[in-house]
Tab-separated table of C-alpha atoms and ligand atoms in Angstrom:
chain	number	residue	atom	x	y	z
A	6	MET	CA	115.115	95.325	84.666
A	7	ARG	CA	112.658	92.711	83.409
A	8	ASN	CA	110.580	90.780	85.828
A	9	ASP	CA	111.391	87.161	85.580
A	10	GLY	CA	108.867	84.473	86.485
A	11	VAL	CA	106.352	84.008	89.180
A	12	ILE	CA	107.519	84.914	92.664
A	13	ALA	CA	106.015	83.545	95.834
A	14	ALA	CA	106.388	84.278	99.562
A	15	ILE	CA	104.516	84.190	102.808
A	16	ALA	CA	103.380	87.768	103.395
A	17	THR	CA	102.389	87.506	107.057
A	18	ALA	CA	104.625	87.331	110.117
A	19	TRP	CA	105.991	84.023	111.349
A	20	GLY	CA	104.546	82.441	114.454
A	21	GLU	CA	101.156	81.498	115.793
A	22	SER	CA	98.370	83.468	114.127
A	23	ALA	CA	94.849	83.083	112.901
A	24	ILE	CA	95.730	83.099	109.210
A	25	ALA	CA	98.843	83.202	107.082
A	26	VAL	CA	98.834	84.669	103.601
A	27	MET	CA	100.915	83.433	100.717
A	28	ARG	CA	101.264	85.586	97.639
A	29	LEU	CA	102.216	84.819	94.094
A	30	SER	CA	102.921	87.413	91.473
A	31	GLY	CA	103.874	87.355	87.795
A	32	ALA	CA	102.485	86.053	84.527
A	33	GLY	CA	101.682	82.382	85.150
A	34	ALA	CA	100.666	82.764	88.818
A	35	VAL	CA	97.136	81.588	87.984
A	36	GLU	CA	98.395	78.626	85.972
A	37	ILE	CA	100.556	77.455	88.876
A	38	THR	CA	97.663	77.840	91.303
A	39	ASP	CA	95.453	75.733	89.045
A	40	LYS	CA	97.811	72.825	89.667
A	41	PHE	CA	97.046	72.737	93.404
A	42	PHE	CA	93.833	74.595	94.202
A	43	ARG	CA	90.207	73.562	93.706
A	44	SER	CA	87.189	75.398	95.092
A	45	LYS	CA	84.599	73.526	97.086
A	46	LYS	CA	82.626	73.093	93.850
A	47	GLY	CA	85.722	71.681	92.124
A	48	LYS	CA	86.618	74.781	90.123
A	49	ALA	CA	90.131	75.916	89.273
A	50	ILE	CA	91.007	79.528	90.169
A	51	SER	CA	91.330	80.427	86.448
A	52	SER	CA	87.605	79.749	85.990
A	53	LEU	CA	86.600	81.742	89.094
A	54	PRO	CA	85.970	85.505	88.911
A	55	ALA	CA	88.908	87.800	89.691
A	56	ARG	CA	88.956	89.677	93.014
A	57	TYR	CA	86.548	87.239	94.709
A	58	MET	CA	87.567	85.060	97.568
A	59	SER	CA	86.800	81.392	97.019
A	60	LEU	CA	86.858	78.707	99.641
A	61	GLY	CA	88.670	75.578	98.582
A	62	VAL	CA	91.515	73.217	99.257
A	63	ILE	CA	95.155	72.951	98.316
A	64	ARG	CA	96.248	69.429	97.420
A	65	ASP	CA	99.724	68.221	96.802
A	66	GLN	CA	100.865	66.114	93.801
A	67	SER	CA	99.761	62.901	95.492
A	68	GLY	CA	96.294	64.293	96.080
A	69	SER	CA	96.477	64.696	99.836
A	70	THR	CA	95.055	67.872	101.357
A	71	VAL	CA	97.582	70.437	102.577
A	72	ASP	CA	95.100	72.944	103.922
A	73	GLU	CA	91.618	74.372	103.512
A	74	VAL	CA	92.122	77.891	102.225
A	75	LEU	CA	90.558	81.032	100.787
A	76	ALA	CA	92.029	81.990	97.428
A	77	VAL	CA	91.710	85.107	95.312
A	78	ARG	CA	93.202	86.039	91.962
A	79	PHE	CA	93.918	89.496	90.581
A	80	GLU	CA	94.195	90.417	86.916
A	81	GLU	CA	97.220	92.216	85.533
A	82	GLY	CA	97.005	95.933	86.305
A	83	ARG	CA	94.558	95.463	89.139
A	84	CYS	CA	96.611	94.574	92.178
A	85	TYR	CA	99.569	95.703	94.284
A	86	THR	CA	102.323	94.554	91.938
A	87	GLY	CA	100.405	95.429	88.769
A	88	GLU	CA	100.964	91.859	87.627
A	89	GLU	CA	98.714	88.842	87.458
A	90	SER	CA	98.702	87.548	91.004
A	91	VAL	CA	97.128	85.225	93.535
A	92	GLU	CA	96.758	85.268	97.307
A	93	ILE	CA	96.186	82.119	99.306
A	94	HIS	CA	94.891	82.558	102.835
A	95	CYS	CA	95.895	79.480	104.791
A	96	HIS	CA	95.305	78.609	108.394
A	97	GLY	CA	97.721	80.385	110.681
A	98	GLY	CA	100.894	79.159	112.225
A	99	VAL	CA	103.966	78.315	110.294
A	100	THR	CA	103.336	74.842	108.925
A	101	ALA	CA	100.332	75.097	106.593
A	102	ALA	CA	101.583	78.198	104.781
A	103	GLN	CA	105.138	76.847	104.598
A	104	ARG	CA	103.876	73.592	103.019
A	105	CYS	CA	101.758	75.552	100.519
A	106	LEU	CA	104.737	77.688	99.685
A	107	GLU	CA	106.972	74.665	99.092
A	108	LEU	CA	104.286	73.129	96.904
A	109	PHE	CA	103.964	76.248	94.744
A	110	LEU	CA	107.766	76.497	94.496
A	111	SER	CA	107.817	72.916	93.228
A	112	GLY	CA	105.081	73.928	90.757
A	113	GLY	CA	107.209	76.580	89.084
A	114	ALA	CA	107.234	79.668	91.289
A	115	ARG	CA	110.460	80.952	92.827
A	116	LEU	CA	110.948	82.377	96.289
A	117	ALA	CA	110.632	86.180	96.239
A	118	GLN	CA	113.544	88.278	97.376
A	119	PRO	CA	113.002	90.908	100.087
A	120	GLY	CA	110.836	93.742	98.770
A	121	GLU	CA	110.419	92.125	95.382
A	122	PHE	CA	106.633	92.520	95.294
A	123	THR	CA	107.022	96.252	95.920
A	124	LYS	CA	109.868	96.453	93.445
A	125	ARG	CA	107.573	94.939	90.800
A	126	ALA	CA	104.876	97.458	91.742
A	127	PHE	CA	107.447	100.182	91.094
A	128	LEU	CA	108.705	98.644	87.844
A	129	SER	CA	105.183	98.255	86.521
A	130	GLY	CA	104.650	101.983	87.175
A	131	ARG	CA	101.928	101.550	89.801
A	132	ILE	CA	103.922	103.499	92.379
A	133	ASP	CA	106.984	105.692	92.265
A	134	LEU	CA	110.072	105.300	94.418
A	135	ALA	CA	108.861	107.733	97.063
A	136	GLN	CA	105.709	105.691	97.473
A	137	ALA	CA	107.642	102.397	97.475
A	138	GLU	CA	109.828	103.642	100.316
A	139	ALA	CA	106.723	104.875	102.126
A	140	VAL	CA	105.483	101.274	102.154
A	141	ALA	CA	108.550	100.336	104.238
A	142	SER	CA	107.925	103.351	106.503
A	143	VAL	CA	104.316	102.240	107.108
A	144	ILE	CA	105.558	98.820	108.157
A	145	ARG	CA	108.195	100.229	110.480
A	146	SER	CA	106.338	103.184	111.958
A	147	LYS	CA	106.678	103.513	115.719
A	148	SER	CA	104.007	106.088	116.486
A	149	ASP	CA	100.641	107.243	115.143
A	150	ALA	CA	102.263	110.364	113.748
A	151	SER	CA	104.997	108.487	111.916
A	152	LEU	CA	102.343	106.123	110.526
A	153	MET	CA	100.277	109.070	109.331
A	154	SER	CA	103.245	110.670	107.635
A	155	ALA	CA	104.074	107.371	105.954
A	156	GLU	CA	100.486	107.066	104.760
A	157	ARG	CA	100.591	110.610	103.361
A	158	SER	CA	103.692	109.688	101.353
A	159	LEU	CA	102.177	106.396	100.296
A	160	GLN	CA	99.016	108.059	99.049
A	161	GLY	CA	101.248	110.108	96.791
A	162	GLU	CA	101.053	113.473	98.596
A	163	LEU	CA	104.867	113.739	98.701
A	164	SER	CA	105.191	112.484	95.110
A	165	SER	CA	102.735	115.037	93.763
A	166	ARG	CA	104.477	117.850	95.707
A	167	VAL	CA	107.759	116.736	94.197
A	168	ARG	CA	106.227	116.579	90.727
A	169	ARG	CA	104.778	120.059	91.108
A	170	LEU	CA	108.144	121.391	92.176
A	171	MET	CA	109.724	119.605	89.244
A	172	ASP	CA	107.154	121.197	86.871
A	173	SER	CA	107.858	124.678	88.155
A	174	LEU	CA	111.578	124.089	87.818
A	175	THR	CA	111.205	122.836	84.284
A	176	ALA	CA	108.970	125.748	83.296
A	177	PHE	CA	111.374	128.208	84.840
A	178	ARG	CA	114.355	126.653	83.066
A	179	ALA	CA	112.492	126.829	79.765
A	180	GLU	CA	111.976	130.538	80.324
A	181	LEU	CA	115.673	130.933	81.043
A	182	GLU	CA	116.544	129.132	77.810
A	183	VAL	CA	114.529	131.714	75.871
A	184	ARG	CA	116.503	134.476	77.600
A	185	LEU	CA	119.750	132.752	76.689
A	186	ASP	CA	118.716	133.030	73.029
A	187	TYR	CA	118.302	136.799	73.433
A	188	PRO	CA	121.264	137.775	75.570
A	189	GLU	CA	120.926	141.444	74.670
A	190	GLU	CA	117.713	141.575	76.740
A	191	ILE	CA	119.455	140.442	79.891
A	192	ASP	CA	120.344	143.368	82.082
A	193	GLY	CA	120.292	144.071	85.775
A	194	GLU	CA	116.524	144.266	85.673
A	195	GLY	CA	116.252	140.899	83.925
A	196	ASN	CA	118.321	139.353	86.677
A	197	SER	CA	116.176	140.727	89.479
A	198	GLU	CA	113.164	139.312	87.712
A	199	ILE	CA	114.885	135.914	87.679
A	200	SER	CA	115.702	136.043	91.360
A	201	LEU	CA	112.155	137.079	92.159
A	202	GLY	CA	110.796	134.229	90.107
A	203	LEU	CA	113.064	131.837	91.907
A	204	GLU	CA	111.919	133.103	95.307
A	205	LYS	CA	108.670	131.162	95.209
A	206	ILE	CA	110.240	127.967	93.912
A	207	SER	CA	112.928	128.223	96.521
A	208	LEU	CA	110.384	128.652	99.323
A	209	ASP	CA	108.487	125.659	98.038
A	210	ALA	CA	111.633	123.497	97.977
A	211	LEU	CA	112.633	124.611	101.474
A	212	GLU	CA	109.206	123.805	102.848
A	213	LEU	CA	109.275	120.357	101.218
A	214	ALA	CA	112.757	119.711	102.591
A	215	GLN	CA	111.598	120.683	106.078
A	216	ARG	CA	108.526	118.436	105.913
A	217	CYS	CA	110.703	115.496	104.865
A	218	ARG	CA	113.102	116.245	107.737
A	219	VAL	CA	110.133	116.149	110.121
A	220	GLY	CA	109.030	112.797	108.614
A	221	LEU	CA	112.511	111.414	108.900
A	222	ILE	CA	112.796	112.375	112.559
A	223	LEU	CA	109.326	110.980	113.290
A	224	ALA	CA	110.250	107.697	111.704
A	225	GLY	CA	113.465	107.316	113.672
A	226	GLY	CA	112.440	109.012	116.899
A	227	VAL	CA	115.059	110.566	119.167
A	228	LYS	CA	117.383	109.064	121.705
A	229	ALA	CA	117.790	110.981	124.968
A	230	ALA	CA	120.342	110.062	127.634
A	231	ILE	CA	119.609	110.905	131.272
A	232	LEU	CA	122.898	111.955	132.849
A	233	GLY	CA	124.057	113.366	136.147
A	234	ARG	CA	125.810	112.694	139.431
A	235	PRO	CA	124.404	109.999	141.742
A	236	ASN	CA	121.116	110.474	143.606
A	237	VAL	CA	119.773	113.511	141.693
A	238	GLY	CA	116.707	111.471	140.555
A	239	LYS	CA	117.677	110.212	137.073
A	240	SER	CA	115.969	106.857	137.548
A	241	ALA	CA	112.950	108.471	139.120
A	242	LEU	CA	112.782	110.721	136.041
A	243	LEU	CA	112.960	107.780	133.665
A	244	ASN	CA	110.054	106.232	135.505
A	245	ALA	CA	108.068	109.490	135.494
A	246	LEU	CA	108.752	110.087	131.767
A	247	THR	CA	107.717	106.583	130.726
A	248	GLY	CA	104.934	106.179	133.277
A	249	GLU	CA	106.390	102.811	134.238
A	250	GLN	CA	108.484	101.533	137.084
A	251	ARG	CA	111.452	100.634	134.876
A	252	ALA	CA	114.435	101.526	137.022
A	253	ILE	CA	115.170	100.974	140.725
A	254	VAL	CA	114.996	104.191	142.739
A	255	THR	CA	116.576	104.374	146.217
A	256	LYS	CA	118.122	107.031	148.396
A	257	ILE	CA	121.465	105.249	148.138
A	258	PRO	CA	123.860	107.053	145.734
A	259	GLY	CA	125.120	104.653	143.081
A	260	THR	CA	121.879	102.655	142.766
A	261	THR	CA	121.923	102.398	138.978
A	262	ARG	CA	124.909	100.371	137.801
A	263	ASP	CA	123.946	99.532	134.264
A	264	THR	CA	122.007	101.547	131.673
A	265	VAL	CA	118.215	101.121	131.761
A	266	THR	CA	116.101	101.987	128.724
A	267	GLY	CA	112.532	103.042	128.329
A	268	ALA	CA	110.396	104.720	125.648
A	269	THR	CA	107.562	107.174	125.388
A	270	VAL	CA	105.680	108.867	122.572
A	271	TRP	CA	105.041	112.584	122.916
A	272	ARG	CA	103.050	114.667	120.395
A	273	GLY	CA	103.776	111.941	117.817
A	274	LEU	CA	107.494	111.806	118.464
A	275	SER	CA	108.889	108.545	119.764
A	276	ILE	CA	111.478	109.197	122.469
A	277	ASP	CA	113.915	106.465	123.543
A	278	LEU	CA	115.276	107.183	127.000
A	279	ILE	CA	118.437	105.801	128.588
A	280	ASP	CA	118.883	106.098	132.296
A	281	THR	CA	122.556	105.857	133.246
A	282	ALA	CA	124.734	105.221	136.275
A	283	GLY	CA	125.435	108.397	138.269
A	284	ILE	CA	128.794	109.868	137.203
A	285	ARG	CA	131.350	110.269	140.041
A	286	GLU	CA	134.867	109.236	141.016
A	287	THR	CA	134.726	105.705	142.325
A	288	GLU	CA	136.964	102.787	143.284
A	289	ASP	CA	134.147	100.302	142.751
A	290	GLU	CA	134.874	98.186	139.669
A	291	ILE	CA	131.233	97.511	138.712
A	292	GLU	CA	130.282	101.138	139.194
A	293	SER	CA	133.156	102.380	137.049
A	294	ILE	CA	132.101	100.099	134.200
A	295	GLY	CA	128.604	101.531	134.622
A	296	ILE	CA	129.971	105.081	134.444
A	297	ALA	CA	131.896	104.216	131.256
A	298	ARG	CA	128.572	103.112	129.806
A	299	SER	CA	126.991	106.394	130.888
A	300	ILE	CA	129.628	108.259	128.865
A	301	GLU	CA	128.947	105.955	125.896
A	302	ALA	CA	125.203	106.637	126.192
A	303	MET	CA	125.937	110.365	126.338
A	304	ASN	CA	127.992	110.219	123.152
A	305	GLY	CA	125.499	108.031	121.291
A	306	SER	CA	122.414	110.163	121.998
A	307	ASP	CA	120.730	112.955	120.095
A	308	ILE	CA	119.697	114.745	123.260
A	309	ARG	CA	121.399	114.912	126.683
A	310	LEU	CA	119.408	115.556	129.800
A	311	VAL	CA	121.809	116.775	132.500
A	312	VAL	CA	119.929	116.216	135.718
A	313	ALA	CA	120.714	118.330	138.782
A	314	ASP	CA	119.237	118.360	142.261
A	315	SER	CA	117.705	121.796	142.483
A	316	SER	CA	117.884	121.721	146.278
A	317	ALA	CA	121.670	121.703	145.790
A	318	GLY	CA	121.825	123.947	142.682
A	319	ILE	CA	124.231	123.459	139.813
A	320	THR	CA	127.462	122.095	141.269
A	321	THR	CA	130.883	121.344	139.824
A	322	SER	CA	129.649	117.801	139.019
A	323	GLU	CA	127.052	119.099	136.579
A	324	MET	CA	129.604	121.529	135.171
A	325	GLU	CA	131.988	118.636	134.496
A	326	ILE	CA	129.298	116.689	132.645
A	327	ILE	CA	128.393	119.740	130.566
A	328	SER	CA	132.080	120.213	129.721
A	329	LYS	CA	132.245	116.565	128.617
A	330	ILE	CA	129.272	117.160	126.314
A	331	ILE	CA	130.819	120.287	124.858
A	332	GLU	CA	134.188	118.533	124.335
A	333	LYS	CA	132.665	115.579	122.536
A	334	GLY	CA	129.962	117.246	120.544
A	335	SER	CA	130.757	118.992	117.321
A	336	GLN	CA	127.616	121.075	117.612
A	337	ASP	CA	126.942	123.621	120.264
A	338	ALA	CA	126.092	121.926	123.547
A	339	ALA	CA	123.204	124.292	124.001
A	340	GLU	CA	121.517	122.628	121.052
A	341	SER	CA	121.842	119.032	122.265
A	342	ALA	CA	121.570	119.459	126.029
A	343	LEU	CA	118.925	120.359	128.544
A	344	ILE	CA	119.466	120.960	132.229
A	345	VAL	CA	116.786	119.301	134.313
A	346	MET	CA	116.481	120.898	137.721
A	347	ASN	CA	114.837	117.993	139.523
A	348	LYS	CA	113.483	117.805	143.065
A	349	CYS	CA	111.953	121.237	142.631
A	350	ASP	CA	109.399	120.301	145.300
A	351	LEU	CA	112.234	120.793	147.835
A	352	PRO	CA	113.555	124.222	148.973
A	353	GLN	CA	115.726	125.611	146.157
A	354	ARG	CA	119.314	126.659	146.341
A	355	ALA	CA	121.106	129.084	144.056
A	356	ASP	CA	123.906	127.868	141.779
A	357	GLU	CA	127.452	127.858	143.068
A	358	ASN	CA	128.614	129.952	140.150
A	359	GLN	CA	126.100	131.826	138.009
A	360	SER	CA	128.173	133.059	135.108
A	361	ASP	CA	129.062	129.763	133.593
A	362	ARG	CA	128.639	127.823	130.360
A	363	SER	CA	125.479	126.281	131.708
A	364	ALA	CA	123.736	129.631	131.377
A	365	ARG	CA	123.369	129.015	127.658
A	366	ILE	CA	121.580	125.715	128.123
A	367	ARG	CA	117.845	125.672	128.590
A	368	ARG	CA	116.593	124.661	132.035
A	369	ILE	CA	113.456	122.833	132.980
A	370	ASN	CA	112.221	122.472	136.551
A	371	THR	CA	110.839	119.076	137.403
A	372	SER	CA	109.846	116.936	140.306
A	373	ALA	CA	109.927	113.255	139.538
A	374	LEU	CA	108.188	112.823	142.869
A	375	THR	CA	105.087	114.936	142.113
A	376	GLY	CA	105.177	114.836	138.317
A	377	PHE	CA	105.609	118.596	138.127
A	378	GLY	CA	107.301	119.747	134.865
A	379	ILE	CA	107.382	116.290	133.230
A	380	ALA	CA	105.146	117.438	130.389
A	381	ASP	CA	107.340	120.574	129.986
A	382	LEU	CA	110.401	118.344	129.782
A	383	LYS	CA	108.802	116.235	127.016
A	384	ASP	CA	107.781	119.437	125.200
A	385	ALA	CA	111.379	120.640	125.410
A	386	ILE	CA	112.678	117.340	123.982
A	387	PHE	CA	110.099	117.609	121.162
A	388	GLU	CA	111.182	121.163	120.407
A	389	MET	CA	114.859	120.189	120.358
A	390	ALA	CA	114.085	117.454	117.829
A	391	LEU	CA	111.527	119.214	115.654
A	392	GLY	CA	111.741	122.932	116.437
A	393	ASN	CA	108.345	124.504	115.987
A	394	ALA	CA	107.253	121.961	113.372
A	395	ARG	CA	104.154	119.914	113.980
A	396	ALA	CA	104.170	116.162	113.642
A	397	GLU	CA	101.201	116.369	111.301
A	398	GLU	CA	103.339	118.184	108.743
A	399	GLY	CA	105.729	115.276	108.215
A	400	TYR	CA	106.176	113.347	105.014
A	401	ALA	CA	107.707	109.946	105.488
A	402	ALA	CA	110.999	110.142	103.702
A	403	THR	CA	114.097	108.041	103.749
A	404	GLU	CA	117.547	109.501	104.347
A	405	ARG	CA	118.034	109.218	100.571
A	406	MET	CA	114.923	111.213	99.667
A	407	ALA	CA	115.356	113.792	102.372
A	408	SER	CA	118.951	114.500	101.310
A	409	ALA	CA	117.976	114.660	97.615
A	410	ILE	CA	115.283	117.215	98.433
A	411	ALA	CA	117.590	119.178	100.742
A	412	GLU	CA	120.171	119.207	97.959
A	413	THR	CA	117.562	120.453	95.517
A	414	ALA	CA	116.524	123.239	97.901
A	415	SER	CA	120.119	124.329	98.431
A	416	LEU	CA	120.886	124.379	94.690
A	417	ILE	CA	117.785	126.468	94.000
A	418	GLY	CA	118.888	128.770	96.838
A	419	GLU	CA	122.310	129.085	95.249
A	420	ALA	CA	120.746	129.874	91.875
A	421	LYS	CA	118.643	132.569	93.485
A	422	THR	CA	121.662	134.102	95.204
A	423	ALA	CA	123.638	133.948	91.955
A	424	ALA	CA	120.867	135.689	90.045
A	425	ARG	CA	120.623	138.365	92.691
A	426	GLY	CA	124.383	138.861	92.543
A	427	GLY	CA	124.196	139.512	88.805
A	428	ALA	CA	125.402	136.095	87.559
A	429	GLY	CA	124.730	135.185	83.976
A	430	VAL	CA	121.663	133.238	82.892
A	431	ASP	CA	123.916	130.301	81.997
A	432	VAL	CA	125.235	130.046	85.580
A	433	VAL	CA	121.731	130.222	87.034
A	434	GLY	CA	120.492	127.739	84.469
A	435	SER	CA	123.167	125.192	85.184
A	436	LEU	CA	122.519	125.333	88.944
A	437	LEU	CA	118.834	124.740	88.242
A	438	ALA	CA	119.664	121.882	85.925
A	439	GLU	CA	121.591	120.253	88.792
A	440	ALA	CA	118.632	120.885	91.064
A	441	SER	CA	116.340	119.063	88.604
A	442	VAL	CA	118.655	116.058	88.564
A	443	ALA	CA	118.753	115.913	92.404
A	444	LEU	CA	114.960	116.144	92.517
A	445	SER	CA	114.377	113.472	89.894
A	446	GLU	CA	116.216	111.012	92.146
A	447	VAL	CA	113.369	111.199	94.652
A	448	LEU	CA	110.825	109.549	92.361
A	449	GLY	CA	113.360	107.227	90.862
A	450	ALA	CA	112.633	107.861	87.192
A	451	ASP	CA	116.250	107.111	86.275
A	452	ALA	CA	117.075	104.833	89.168
A	453	THR	CA	119.790	102.310	88.506
A	454	GLU	CA	119.457	98.616	89.234
A	455	GLU	CA	122.002	98.979	92.062
A	456	LEU	CA	119.991	101.759	93.731
A	457	LEU	CA	116.780	99.750	93.436
A	458	ASP	CA	118.471	96.668	94.901
A	459	ALA	CA	119.823	98.739	97.748
A	460	ILE	CA	116.378	100.165	98.503
A	461	PHE	CA	114.307	97.028	98.200
A	462	SER	CA	116.701	94.695	99.976
A	463	LYS	CA	115.822	96.575	103.187
A	464	PHE	CA	112.224	95.384	102.938
A	465	CYS	CA	110.965	92.158	104.433
A	466	VAL	CA	110.321	89.042	102.324
A	467	GLY	CA	106.719	88.968	101.150
A	468	LYS	CA	106.336	92.735	100.800
B	519	GTP	N1	111.875	115.189	146.847
B	519	GTP	C1	112.200	114.544	145.724
B	519	GTP	N2	112.913	113.392	145.751
B	519	GTP	C2	113.257	112.817	144.606
B	519	GTP	C3	112.845	113.330	143.365
B	519	GTP	N3	113.324	112.505	142.408
B	519	GTP	C4	113.987	111.533	143.016
B	519	GTP	N4	113.927	111.697	144.371
B	519	GTP	C5	114.527	110.833	145.388
B	519	GTP	O1	115.932	110.902	145.241
B	519	GTP	C6	116.532	109.638	145.529
B	519	GTP	C7	117.405	109.197	144.383
B	519	GTP	O2	116.609	108.921	143.242
B	519	GTP	P1	117.116	108.043	142.040
B	519	GTP	O3	116.136	108.175	140.948
B	519	GTP	O4	117.475	106.677	142.475
B	519	GTP	O5	118.459	108.831	141.667
B	519	GTP	P2	119.529	108.540	140.553
B	519	GTP	O6	119.953	109.822	139.990
B	519	GTP	O7	118.989	107.538	139.594
B	519	GTP	O8	120.713	107.928	141.399
B	519	GTP	P3	121.846	106.870	140.928
B	519	GTP	O9	121.183	105.722	140.274
B	519	GTP	O10	122.437	106.484	142.220
B	519	GTP	O11	122.811	107.590	140.054
B	519	GTP	C8	115.400	108.690	145.834
B	519	GTP	O12	115.233	108.620	147.245
B	519	GTP	C9	114.190	109.363	145.222
B	519	GTP	O13	113.002	109.043	145.830
B	519	GTP	C10	112.083	114.546	143.346
B	519	GTP	O14	111.746	115.119	142.300
B	519	GTP	N5	111.776	115.111	144.563
B	520	MG	MG1	119.541	105.628	139.144
């Protein structure tokens, strides 16, 4: 896993902008820059102090000016990648930076692969894998809370929690080893001591797994489909939830033909909403395609909002939709569905049949017209996604990290149960050894080249 050569890339987004930054990293970055850059006083970057911006120009081989730029060099060990590196701040837009980049490539640098700067930061030991992945989460975060959780992971909060857990596991395993050497001392009492000792480690692991799960949900947000028969106010609800006039609302049943999307952020959770065509029997070709899309949206969502007109109560139409959700979903419908009793500003009517499946599903009263209950509905969506967790607790984690930590927690749990059930120290020890392996994957100490490639290829070029 050696770093080969000087890599270069434009680190800022493409398009019109005030400045565009090109980065170079690797031993020899300064030497390449010396070929093209001179400060206003005619100095090469190698003779200018490190970490100071210098105004100058970039000239090509024929001596013509490519751009007036600000340049800064960093010494090995004192920058993002941990390698000798240079940043060139060109004028914005695409052309100046692109020409600089081409020039530096002709001067001996090679184009960086996606995520290669961050990969080098990891390989030089400046950051661990959890922090490297947090960099990507910072870039992609969709809400303040997901940004904050990414920053917490990037600052190493998650990494140090993982290390502490690893330390307690290692210490505990060492203690077990000692016991293995003196098997005559292991009796029922010894075992209960072991399971007690594991209790704290297990709680720690579970809490960590939960916080990563929160971070993971915050990063991805949730997708909620708004379903129901025509005219119950689905589109009006989409508009009320997003605070925008996204979908057409009329008193004519069958107004929405296609799916309409919108988004909102609530308590740090980003919620993607899909308003759908009202579900009913119809001969209309366009409407039936729309209804097929409603069913698709229902199946592809994390949360299903079944909207009913509370002035009509729950009718067979709502019951049919609930049945569809229950048929399709592997999990209990009650966990992925909410019944939204809309139009609660109108006189209410009792349900046609009370003792039905819908009784298990939580209900929220709303009025898209007056705004009543809209905040409650958002709270309910938040609770379905995150339970009673708070967004501030999240650690940005990738699917990979979260599942490694969850695996660790479950192995420690198994070890605890085994000890309590009177299993031998060797059984408990080998479960804990597996837990250590799962946990070590989070920080990437033994990461293979393939794993690193898979992780860093998801980054953008220039990061
Ligand atoms: N009183 C009252 N009327 C509402 C409420 N929400 C929606 N409406 C009215 O109900 C009618 C239908 O609203 P839409 O939002 O278009 O209903 P929809 O469910 O999207 O209907 P389709 O697109 O046809 O499936 C409109 O006249 C709305 O103004 C509400 O909370 N209270
Ligand atoms: Mg509609």
